[in-house]
Short mmCIF file of C-alpha atoms and ligand atoms in Angstrom, two decimals:
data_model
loop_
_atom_site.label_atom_id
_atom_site.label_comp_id
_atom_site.label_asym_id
_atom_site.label_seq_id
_atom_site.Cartn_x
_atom_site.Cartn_y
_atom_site.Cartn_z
CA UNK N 549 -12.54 4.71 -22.51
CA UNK N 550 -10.69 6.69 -20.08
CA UNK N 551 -11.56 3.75 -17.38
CA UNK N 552 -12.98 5.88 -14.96
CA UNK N 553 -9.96 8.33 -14.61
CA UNK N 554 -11.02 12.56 -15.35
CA UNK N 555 -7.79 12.52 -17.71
CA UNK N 556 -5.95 9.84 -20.24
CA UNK N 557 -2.47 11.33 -19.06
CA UNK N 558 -3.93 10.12 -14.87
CA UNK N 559 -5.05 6.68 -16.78
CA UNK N 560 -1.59 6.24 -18.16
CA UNK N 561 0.25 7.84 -15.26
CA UNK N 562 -1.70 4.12 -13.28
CA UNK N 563 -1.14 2.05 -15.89
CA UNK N 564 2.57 1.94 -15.49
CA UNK N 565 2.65 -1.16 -13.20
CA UNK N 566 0.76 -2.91 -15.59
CA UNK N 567 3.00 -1.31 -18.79
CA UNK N 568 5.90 -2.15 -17.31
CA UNK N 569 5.22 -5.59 -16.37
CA UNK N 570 3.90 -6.50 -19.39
CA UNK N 571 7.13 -4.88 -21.07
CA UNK N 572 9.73 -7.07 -19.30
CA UNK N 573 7.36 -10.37 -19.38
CA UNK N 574 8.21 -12.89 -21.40
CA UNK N 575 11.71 -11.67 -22.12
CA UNK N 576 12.51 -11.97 -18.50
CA UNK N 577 12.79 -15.01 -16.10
CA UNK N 578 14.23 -13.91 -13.13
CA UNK N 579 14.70 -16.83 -10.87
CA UNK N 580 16.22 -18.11 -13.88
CA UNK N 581 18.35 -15.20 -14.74
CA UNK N 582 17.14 -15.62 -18.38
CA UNK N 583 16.66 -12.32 -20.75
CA UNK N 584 15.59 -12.99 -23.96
CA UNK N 585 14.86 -10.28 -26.77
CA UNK N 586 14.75 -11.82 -29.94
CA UNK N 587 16.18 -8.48 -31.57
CA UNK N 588 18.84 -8.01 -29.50
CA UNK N 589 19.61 -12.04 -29.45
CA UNK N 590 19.82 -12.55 -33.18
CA UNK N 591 21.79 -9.74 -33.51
CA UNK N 592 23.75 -10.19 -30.19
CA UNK N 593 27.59 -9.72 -31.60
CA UNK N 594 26.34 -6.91 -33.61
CA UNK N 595 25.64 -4.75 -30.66
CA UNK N 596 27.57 -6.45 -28.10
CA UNK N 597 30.92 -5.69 -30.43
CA UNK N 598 29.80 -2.00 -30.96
CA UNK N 599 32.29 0.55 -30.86
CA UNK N 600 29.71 2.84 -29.68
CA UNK N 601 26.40 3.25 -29.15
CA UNK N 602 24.37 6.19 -30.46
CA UNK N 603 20.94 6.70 -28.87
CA UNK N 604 18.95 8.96 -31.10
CA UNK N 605 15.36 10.25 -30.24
CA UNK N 606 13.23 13.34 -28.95
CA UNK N 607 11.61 14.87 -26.09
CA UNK N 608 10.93 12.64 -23.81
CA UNK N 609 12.21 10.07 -25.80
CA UNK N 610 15.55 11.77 -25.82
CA UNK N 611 15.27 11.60 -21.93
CA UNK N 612 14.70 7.73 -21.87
CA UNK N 613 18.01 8.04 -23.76
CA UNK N 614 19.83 9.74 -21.58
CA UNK N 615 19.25 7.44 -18.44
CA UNK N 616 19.65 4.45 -20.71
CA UNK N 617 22.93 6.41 -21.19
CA UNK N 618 24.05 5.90 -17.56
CA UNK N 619 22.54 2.07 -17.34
CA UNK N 620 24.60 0.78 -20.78
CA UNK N 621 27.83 2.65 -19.87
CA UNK N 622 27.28 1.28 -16.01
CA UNK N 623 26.18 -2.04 -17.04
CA UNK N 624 27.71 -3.44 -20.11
CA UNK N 625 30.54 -0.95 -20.24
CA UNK N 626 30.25 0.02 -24.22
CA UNK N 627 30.74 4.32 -24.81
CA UNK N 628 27.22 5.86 -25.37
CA UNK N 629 26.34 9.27 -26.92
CA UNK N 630 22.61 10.74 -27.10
CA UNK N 631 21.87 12.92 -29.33
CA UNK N 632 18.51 14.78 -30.38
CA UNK N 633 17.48 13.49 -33.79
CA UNK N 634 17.18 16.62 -34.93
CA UNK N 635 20.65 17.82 -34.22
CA UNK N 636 22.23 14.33 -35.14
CA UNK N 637 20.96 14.35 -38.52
CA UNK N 638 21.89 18.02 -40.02
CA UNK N 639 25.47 18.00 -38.55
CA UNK N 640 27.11 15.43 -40.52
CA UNK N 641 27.90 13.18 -37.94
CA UNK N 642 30.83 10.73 -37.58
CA UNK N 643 29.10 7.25 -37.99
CA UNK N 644 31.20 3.74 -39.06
CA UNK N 645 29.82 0.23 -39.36
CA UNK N 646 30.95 -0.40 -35.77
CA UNK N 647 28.40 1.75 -34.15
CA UNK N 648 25.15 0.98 -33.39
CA UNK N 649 22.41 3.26 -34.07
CA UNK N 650 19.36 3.16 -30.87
CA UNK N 651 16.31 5.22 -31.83
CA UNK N 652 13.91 5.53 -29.45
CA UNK N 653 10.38 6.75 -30.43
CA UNK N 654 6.70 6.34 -28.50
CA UNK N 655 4.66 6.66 -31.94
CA UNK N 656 7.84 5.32 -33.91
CA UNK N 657 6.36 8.23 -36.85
CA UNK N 658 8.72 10.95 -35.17
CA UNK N 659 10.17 12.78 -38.38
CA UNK N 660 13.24 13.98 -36.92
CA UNK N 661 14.31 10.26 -35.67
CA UNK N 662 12.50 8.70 -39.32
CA UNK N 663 15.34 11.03 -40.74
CA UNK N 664 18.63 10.43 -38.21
CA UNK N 665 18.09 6.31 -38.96
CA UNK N 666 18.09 6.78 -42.56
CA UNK N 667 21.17 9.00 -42.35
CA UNK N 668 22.39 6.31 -39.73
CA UNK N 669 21.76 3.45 -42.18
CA UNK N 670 23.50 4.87 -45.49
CA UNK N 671 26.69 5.44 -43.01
CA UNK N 672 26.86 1.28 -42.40
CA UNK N 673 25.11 1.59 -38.56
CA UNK N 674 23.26 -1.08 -37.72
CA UNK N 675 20.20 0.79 -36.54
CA UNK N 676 18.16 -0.84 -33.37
CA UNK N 677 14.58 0.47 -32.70
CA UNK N 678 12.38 0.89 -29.09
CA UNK N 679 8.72 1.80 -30.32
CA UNK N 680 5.83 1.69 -28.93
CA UNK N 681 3.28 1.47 -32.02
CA UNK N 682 3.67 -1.74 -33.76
CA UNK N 683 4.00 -1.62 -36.99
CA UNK N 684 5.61 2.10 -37.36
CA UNK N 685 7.01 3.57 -40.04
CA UNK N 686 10.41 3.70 -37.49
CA UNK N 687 9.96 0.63 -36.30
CA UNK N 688 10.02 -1.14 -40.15
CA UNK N 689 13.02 1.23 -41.04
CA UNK N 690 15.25 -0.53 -38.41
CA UNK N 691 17.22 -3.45 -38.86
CA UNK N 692 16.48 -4.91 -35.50
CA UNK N 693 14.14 -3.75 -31.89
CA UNK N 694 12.08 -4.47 -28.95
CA UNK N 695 8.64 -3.16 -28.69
CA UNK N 696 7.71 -1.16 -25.41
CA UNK N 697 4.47 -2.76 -24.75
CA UNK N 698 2.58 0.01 -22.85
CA UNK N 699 -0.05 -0.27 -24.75
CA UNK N 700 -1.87 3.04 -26.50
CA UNK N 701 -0.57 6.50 -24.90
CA UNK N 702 -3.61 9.02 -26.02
CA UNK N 703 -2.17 12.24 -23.73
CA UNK N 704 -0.05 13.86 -25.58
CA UNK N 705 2.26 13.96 -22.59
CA UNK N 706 4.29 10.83 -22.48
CA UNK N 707 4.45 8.83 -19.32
CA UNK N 708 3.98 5.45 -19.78
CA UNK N 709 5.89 5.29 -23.16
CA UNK N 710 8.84 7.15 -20.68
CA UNK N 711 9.33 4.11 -18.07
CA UNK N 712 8.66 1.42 -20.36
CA UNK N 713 11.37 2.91 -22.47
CA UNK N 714 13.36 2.67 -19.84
CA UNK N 715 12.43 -0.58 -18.81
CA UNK N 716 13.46 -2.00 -22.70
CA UNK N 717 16.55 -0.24 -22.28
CA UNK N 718 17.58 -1.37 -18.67
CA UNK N 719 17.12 -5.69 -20.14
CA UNK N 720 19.25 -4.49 -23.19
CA UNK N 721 22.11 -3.36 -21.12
CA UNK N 722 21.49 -6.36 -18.74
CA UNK N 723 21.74 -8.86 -21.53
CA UNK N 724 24.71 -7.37 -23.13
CA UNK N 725 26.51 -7.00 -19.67
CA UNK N 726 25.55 -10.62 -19.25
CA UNK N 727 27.06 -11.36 -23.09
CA UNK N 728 30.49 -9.02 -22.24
CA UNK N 729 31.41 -10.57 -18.93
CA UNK N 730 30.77 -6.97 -17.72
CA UNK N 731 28.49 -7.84 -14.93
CA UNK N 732 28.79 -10.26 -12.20
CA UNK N 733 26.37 -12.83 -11.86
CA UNK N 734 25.43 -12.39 -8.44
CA UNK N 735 24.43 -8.69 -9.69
CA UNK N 736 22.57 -9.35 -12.81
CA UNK N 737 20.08 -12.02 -10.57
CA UNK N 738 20.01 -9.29 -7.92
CA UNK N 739 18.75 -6.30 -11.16
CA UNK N 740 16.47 -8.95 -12.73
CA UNK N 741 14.62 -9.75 -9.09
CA UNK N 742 14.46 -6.10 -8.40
CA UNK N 743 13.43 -5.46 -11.66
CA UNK N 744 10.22 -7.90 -11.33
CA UNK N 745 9.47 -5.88 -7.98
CA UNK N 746 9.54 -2.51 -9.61
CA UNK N 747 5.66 -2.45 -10.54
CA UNK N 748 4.72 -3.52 -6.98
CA UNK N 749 6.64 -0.49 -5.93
CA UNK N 750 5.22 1.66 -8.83
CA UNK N 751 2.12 1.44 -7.09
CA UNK N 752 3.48 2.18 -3.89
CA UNK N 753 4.69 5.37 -5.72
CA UNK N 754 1.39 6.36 -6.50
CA UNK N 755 0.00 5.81 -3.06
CA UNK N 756 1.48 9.68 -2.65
CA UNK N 757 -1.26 10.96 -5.02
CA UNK N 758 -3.01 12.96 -2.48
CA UNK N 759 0.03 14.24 -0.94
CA UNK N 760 1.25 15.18 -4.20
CA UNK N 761 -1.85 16.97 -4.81
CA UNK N 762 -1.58 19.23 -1.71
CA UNK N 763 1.52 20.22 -2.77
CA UNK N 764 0.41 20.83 -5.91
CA UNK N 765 -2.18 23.40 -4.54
CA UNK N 766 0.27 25.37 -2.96
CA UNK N 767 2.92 25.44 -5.66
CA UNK N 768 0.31 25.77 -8.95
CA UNK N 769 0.99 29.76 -9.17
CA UNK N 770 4.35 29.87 -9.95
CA UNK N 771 6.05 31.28 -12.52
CA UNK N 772 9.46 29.41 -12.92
CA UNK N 773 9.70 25.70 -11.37
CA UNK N 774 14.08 24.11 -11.20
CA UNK N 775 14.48 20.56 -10.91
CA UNK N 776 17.33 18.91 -9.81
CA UNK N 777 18.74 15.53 -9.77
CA UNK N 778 21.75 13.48 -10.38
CA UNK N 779 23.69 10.87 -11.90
CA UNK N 780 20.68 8.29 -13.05
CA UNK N 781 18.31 10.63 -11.83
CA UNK N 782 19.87 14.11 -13.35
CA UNK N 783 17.79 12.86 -16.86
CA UNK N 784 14.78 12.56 -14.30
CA UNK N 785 14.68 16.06 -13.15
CA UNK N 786 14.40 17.19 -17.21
CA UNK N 787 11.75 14.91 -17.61
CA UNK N 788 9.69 16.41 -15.05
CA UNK N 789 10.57 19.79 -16.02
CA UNK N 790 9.17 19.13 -19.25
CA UNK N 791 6.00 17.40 -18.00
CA UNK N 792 5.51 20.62 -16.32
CA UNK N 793 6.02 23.35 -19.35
CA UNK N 794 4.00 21.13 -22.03
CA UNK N 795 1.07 20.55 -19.71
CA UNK N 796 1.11 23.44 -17.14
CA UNK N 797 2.30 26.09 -19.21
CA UNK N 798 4.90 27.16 -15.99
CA UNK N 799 8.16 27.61 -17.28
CA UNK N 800 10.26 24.83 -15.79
CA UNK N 801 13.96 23.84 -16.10
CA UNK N 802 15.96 20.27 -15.28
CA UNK N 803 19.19 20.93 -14.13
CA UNK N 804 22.11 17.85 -12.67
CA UNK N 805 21.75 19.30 -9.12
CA UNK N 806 25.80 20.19 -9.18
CA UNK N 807 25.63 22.52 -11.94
CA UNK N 808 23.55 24.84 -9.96
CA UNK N 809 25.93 27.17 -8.48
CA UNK N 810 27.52 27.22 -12.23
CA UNK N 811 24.44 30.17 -12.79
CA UNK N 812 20.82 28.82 -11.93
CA UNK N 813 21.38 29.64 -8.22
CA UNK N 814 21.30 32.94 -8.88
CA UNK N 815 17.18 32.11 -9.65
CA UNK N 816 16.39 31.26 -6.33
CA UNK N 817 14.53 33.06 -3.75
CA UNK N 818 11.56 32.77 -1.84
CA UNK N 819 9.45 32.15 -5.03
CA UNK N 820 11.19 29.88 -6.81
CA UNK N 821 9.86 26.13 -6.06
CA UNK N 822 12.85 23.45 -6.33
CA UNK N 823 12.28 19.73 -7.03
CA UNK N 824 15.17 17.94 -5.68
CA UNK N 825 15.70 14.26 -6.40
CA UNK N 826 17.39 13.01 -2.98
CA UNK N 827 16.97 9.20 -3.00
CA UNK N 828 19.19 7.49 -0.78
CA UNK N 829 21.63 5.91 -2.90
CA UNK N 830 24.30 7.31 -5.60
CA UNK N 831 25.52 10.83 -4.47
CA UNK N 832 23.11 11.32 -1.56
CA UNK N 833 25.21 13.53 0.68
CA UNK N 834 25.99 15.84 -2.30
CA UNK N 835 22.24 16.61 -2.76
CA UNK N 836 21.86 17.07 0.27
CA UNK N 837 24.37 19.74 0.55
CA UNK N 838 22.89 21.34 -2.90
CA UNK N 839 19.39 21.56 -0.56
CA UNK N 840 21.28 23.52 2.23
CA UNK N 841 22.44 26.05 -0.47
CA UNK N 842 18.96 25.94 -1.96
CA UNK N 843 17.39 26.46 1.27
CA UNK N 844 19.86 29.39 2.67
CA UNK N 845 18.58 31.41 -0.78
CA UNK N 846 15.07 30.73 1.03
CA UNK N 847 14.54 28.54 -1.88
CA UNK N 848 11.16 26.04 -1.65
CA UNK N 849 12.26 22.74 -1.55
CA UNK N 850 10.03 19.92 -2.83
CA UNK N 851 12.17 16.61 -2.56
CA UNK N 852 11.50 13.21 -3.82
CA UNK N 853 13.25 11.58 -0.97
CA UNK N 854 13.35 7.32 -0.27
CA UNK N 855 10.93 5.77 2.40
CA UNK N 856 11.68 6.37 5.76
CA UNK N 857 14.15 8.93 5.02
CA UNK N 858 14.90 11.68 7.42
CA UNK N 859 17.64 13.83 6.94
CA UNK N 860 16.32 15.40 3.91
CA UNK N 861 12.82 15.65 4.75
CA UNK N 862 14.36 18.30 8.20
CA UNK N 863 15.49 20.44 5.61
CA UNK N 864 12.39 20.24 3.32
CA UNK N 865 9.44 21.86 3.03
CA UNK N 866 7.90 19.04 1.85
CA UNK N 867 8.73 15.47 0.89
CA UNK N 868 7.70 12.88 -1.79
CA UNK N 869 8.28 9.12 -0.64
CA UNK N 870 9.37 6.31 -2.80
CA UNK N 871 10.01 2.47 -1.89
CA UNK N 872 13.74 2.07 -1.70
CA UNK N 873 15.43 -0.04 -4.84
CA UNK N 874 18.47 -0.28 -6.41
CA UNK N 875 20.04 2.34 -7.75
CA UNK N 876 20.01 2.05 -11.46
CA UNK N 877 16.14 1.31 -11.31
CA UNK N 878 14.85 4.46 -8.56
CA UNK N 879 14.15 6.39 -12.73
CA UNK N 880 11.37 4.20 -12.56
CA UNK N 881 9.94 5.08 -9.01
CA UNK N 882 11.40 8.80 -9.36
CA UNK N 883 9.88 10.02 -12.21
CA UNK N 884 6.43 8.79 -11.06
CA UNK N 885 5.37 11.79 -8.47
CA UNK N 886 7.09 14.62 -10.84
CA UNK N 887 4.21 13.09 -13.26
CA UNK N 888 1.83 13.25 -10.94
CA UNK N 889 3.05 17.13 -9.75
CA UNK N 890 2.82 18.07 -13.17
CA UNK N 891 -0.94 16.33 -13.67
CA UNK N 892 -2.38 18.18 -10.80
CA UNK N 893 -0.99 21.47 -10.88
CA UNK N 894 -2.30 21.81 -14.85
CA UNK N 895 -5.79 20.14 -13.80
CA UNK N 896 -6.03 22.92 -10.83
CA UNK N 897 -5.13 25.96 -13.10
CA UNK N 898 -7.45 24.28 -16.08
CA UNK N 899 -5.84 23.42 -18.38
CA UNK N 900 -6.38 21.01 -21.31
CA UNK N 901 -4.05 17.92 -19.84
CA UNK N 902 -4.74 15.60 -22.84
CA UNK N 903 -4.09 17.90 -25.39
CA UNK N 904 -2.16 21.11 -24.28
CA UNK N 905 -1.84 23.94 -26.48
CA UNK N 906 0.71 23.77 -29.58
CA UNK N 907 1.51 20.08 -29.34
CA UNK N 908 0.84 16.92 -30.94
CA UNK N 909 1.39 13.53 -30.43
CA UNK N 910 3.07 12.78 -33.24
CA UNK N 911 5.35 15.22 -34.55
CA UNK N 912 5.51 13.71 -38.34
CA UNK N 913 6.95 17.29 -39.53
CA UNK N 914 10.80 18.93 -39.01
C1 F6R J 1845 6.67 14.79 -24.18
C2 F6R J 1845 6.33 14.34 -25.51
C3 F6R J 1845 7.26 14.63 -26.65
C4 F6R J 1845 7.66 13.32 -27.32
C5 F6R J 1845 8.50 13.58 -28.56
C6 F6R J 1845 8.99 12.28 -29.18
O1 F6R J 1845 5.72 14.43 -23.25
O2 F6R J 1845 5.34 13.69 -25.69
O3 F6R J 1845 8.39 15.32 -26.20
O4 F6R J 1845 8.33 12.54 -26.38
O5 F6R J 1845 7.76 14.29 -29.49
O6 F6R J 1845 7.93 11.49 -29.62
P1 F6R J 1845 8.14 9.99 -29.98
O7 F6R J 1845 8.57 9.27 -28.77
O8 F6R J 1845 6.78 9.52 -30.46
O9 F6R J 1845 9.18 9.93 -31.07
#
């Protein structure tokens, strides 16, 4: 059942090609620059008119929120908030019939999001759902979604559910640009092509396994892990913080690479580890600077750099490749070797990767 792989969580790490590929098909025809959801299409004023749009969801989930922040505000140019379900739904929130509700749940059973629609709902939202399970309790208490269609996550730590969120998300934005007159056509051909080469270069992503694991073997004793990224990749770096605390047990923190010298800078030294997100485009030269400061604290710098790069990888101490792609889509190539970090290092100090202490997969109580 675990087809051939030691672990689900490695399984589902692989199957994100194939998850994400089999999320955008059928709704997407590139050459034809065709995106068709039916739940966003029947209900395309709806959403396209929103005042606002209020993402709702947790843990991970909250994270796929959070980029999908940057992609809708970039894209189709309609205010977004995100809020934790949990926070949104006991702090009577400020919700009219022009906003629409996005709640974004793997198992679609989270209690916490169950409870922020239903709040959402009796305020007049129209409430839009991204679920995995079919046939969820969240996904039947929405008015209108799109499945992800990863197929069954068994590790408790999300990773496929995480970029095929994303990958929903991203033809949502696209088709309400498209609707809005936000985006111009030559760009929303260029996103959907690039979009149908992002599981090629998902796989080229994971050609880094073994180097990943080497640096996994010299990193797995520490105590505190910081991540950094920005702008589409800031909700990246939290993402692989949290991979690391749920499965690792090493306490981990995801900060936007900027805010470092606003107090976490004062962590580093020569054992604190740093996981910099330094992909060519969007704010390049900025990280780069934040790894100088890192690096004259003696900080270690782990950075998830693009192909071919060079600049970064002289300041290093050791480098992650991923293919080059535009750079609303490098979440989905990004997040793939702070996964894989995260796998190894808990395998190595034995833990139980599946089914780490504490957690569940479904989180059906406040
Ligand atoms: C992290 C993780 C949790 C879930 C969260 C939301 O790896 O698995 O943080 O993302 O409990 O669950 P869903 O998406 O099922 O609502």
């Amino acid at each position: 059942e675990k087809g051939g792989y030691e672990h689900f969580m490695l399984k589902e790490i692989y199957e994100q090609p194939s998850a994400i590929s089999d999320t955008f098909r059928g709704r997407m025809l590139a050459d034809k620059g065709i995106v068709r959801m039916a739940g966003v299409d029947d209900n395309i004023e709806r959403i396209s008119n929103a005042k606002r749009i209020i993402i709702v969801a947790c843990g991970t989930s909250w994270h796929a929120g959070l980029v999908a922040e940057y992609i809708f505000e970039d894209l189709a140019r309609i205010p977004v908030e995100v809020e934790y379900a949990s926070e949104f739904r006991y702090r009577n929130p400020i919700i009219s019939e022009n906003d629409v509700v996005i709640a974004i749940s793997q198992s679609g059973e989270t209690a916490d999001t169950m409870a922020a629609i239903k709040l959402a709902k009796e305020k007049g939202a129209f409430v839009f759902g991204v679920c995995n399970v079919v046939g969820s309790s969240i996904s039947r208490e929405t008015h209108a979604g799109a499945y992800t269609h990863a197929g069954p996550e068994i590790g408790v730590a999300s990773t496929k559910a995480f970029t095929t969120q994303i990958t929903v998300l991203t033809l949502m934005a696209l088709k309400l640009a498209k609707h809005k007159g936000t985006i111009s056509h030559p760009d929303f051909m260029l996103l959907l092509q690039e979009m149908e080469r992002i599981p090629g270069k998902v796989k080229l992503a994971l050609e880094s396994n073994e180097n990943i694991k080497f640096i996994a073997d010299i990193y797995k004793d520490a105590r505190n892990c910081l991540y950094l990224g920005r702008g589409f990749n800031f909700p990246v770096a939290l993402e692989g913080a949290l991979k690391l605390k749920e499965i690792s047990y090493i306490h981990a923190e995801g900060y936007p690479a900027a805010e470092m010298k606003h107090g976490p800078i004062a962590l580093i030294d020569e054992h604190m580890p740093v996981i910099v997100i330094a992909t060519k485009k969007g704010h390049y030269e900025k990280v780069v600077s934040n790894i100088q400061e890192i690096k004259s604290r003696s900080g270690k710098i782990i950075a998830v750099v693009t192909k071919g790069d060079e600049e970064v990888r002289d300041l290093a101490d050791h480098v992650i490749e991923v293919p080059e792609t535009m750079e609303l889509l490098t979440p989905l190539l990004t997040t793939i070797p702070l996964q894989l970090l995260s796998y190894h290092i808990a395998v190595m100090l034995g833990k139980n990767v599946d089914q780490p202490r504490n957690l569940a997969k479904s989180v059906t109580v406040e």
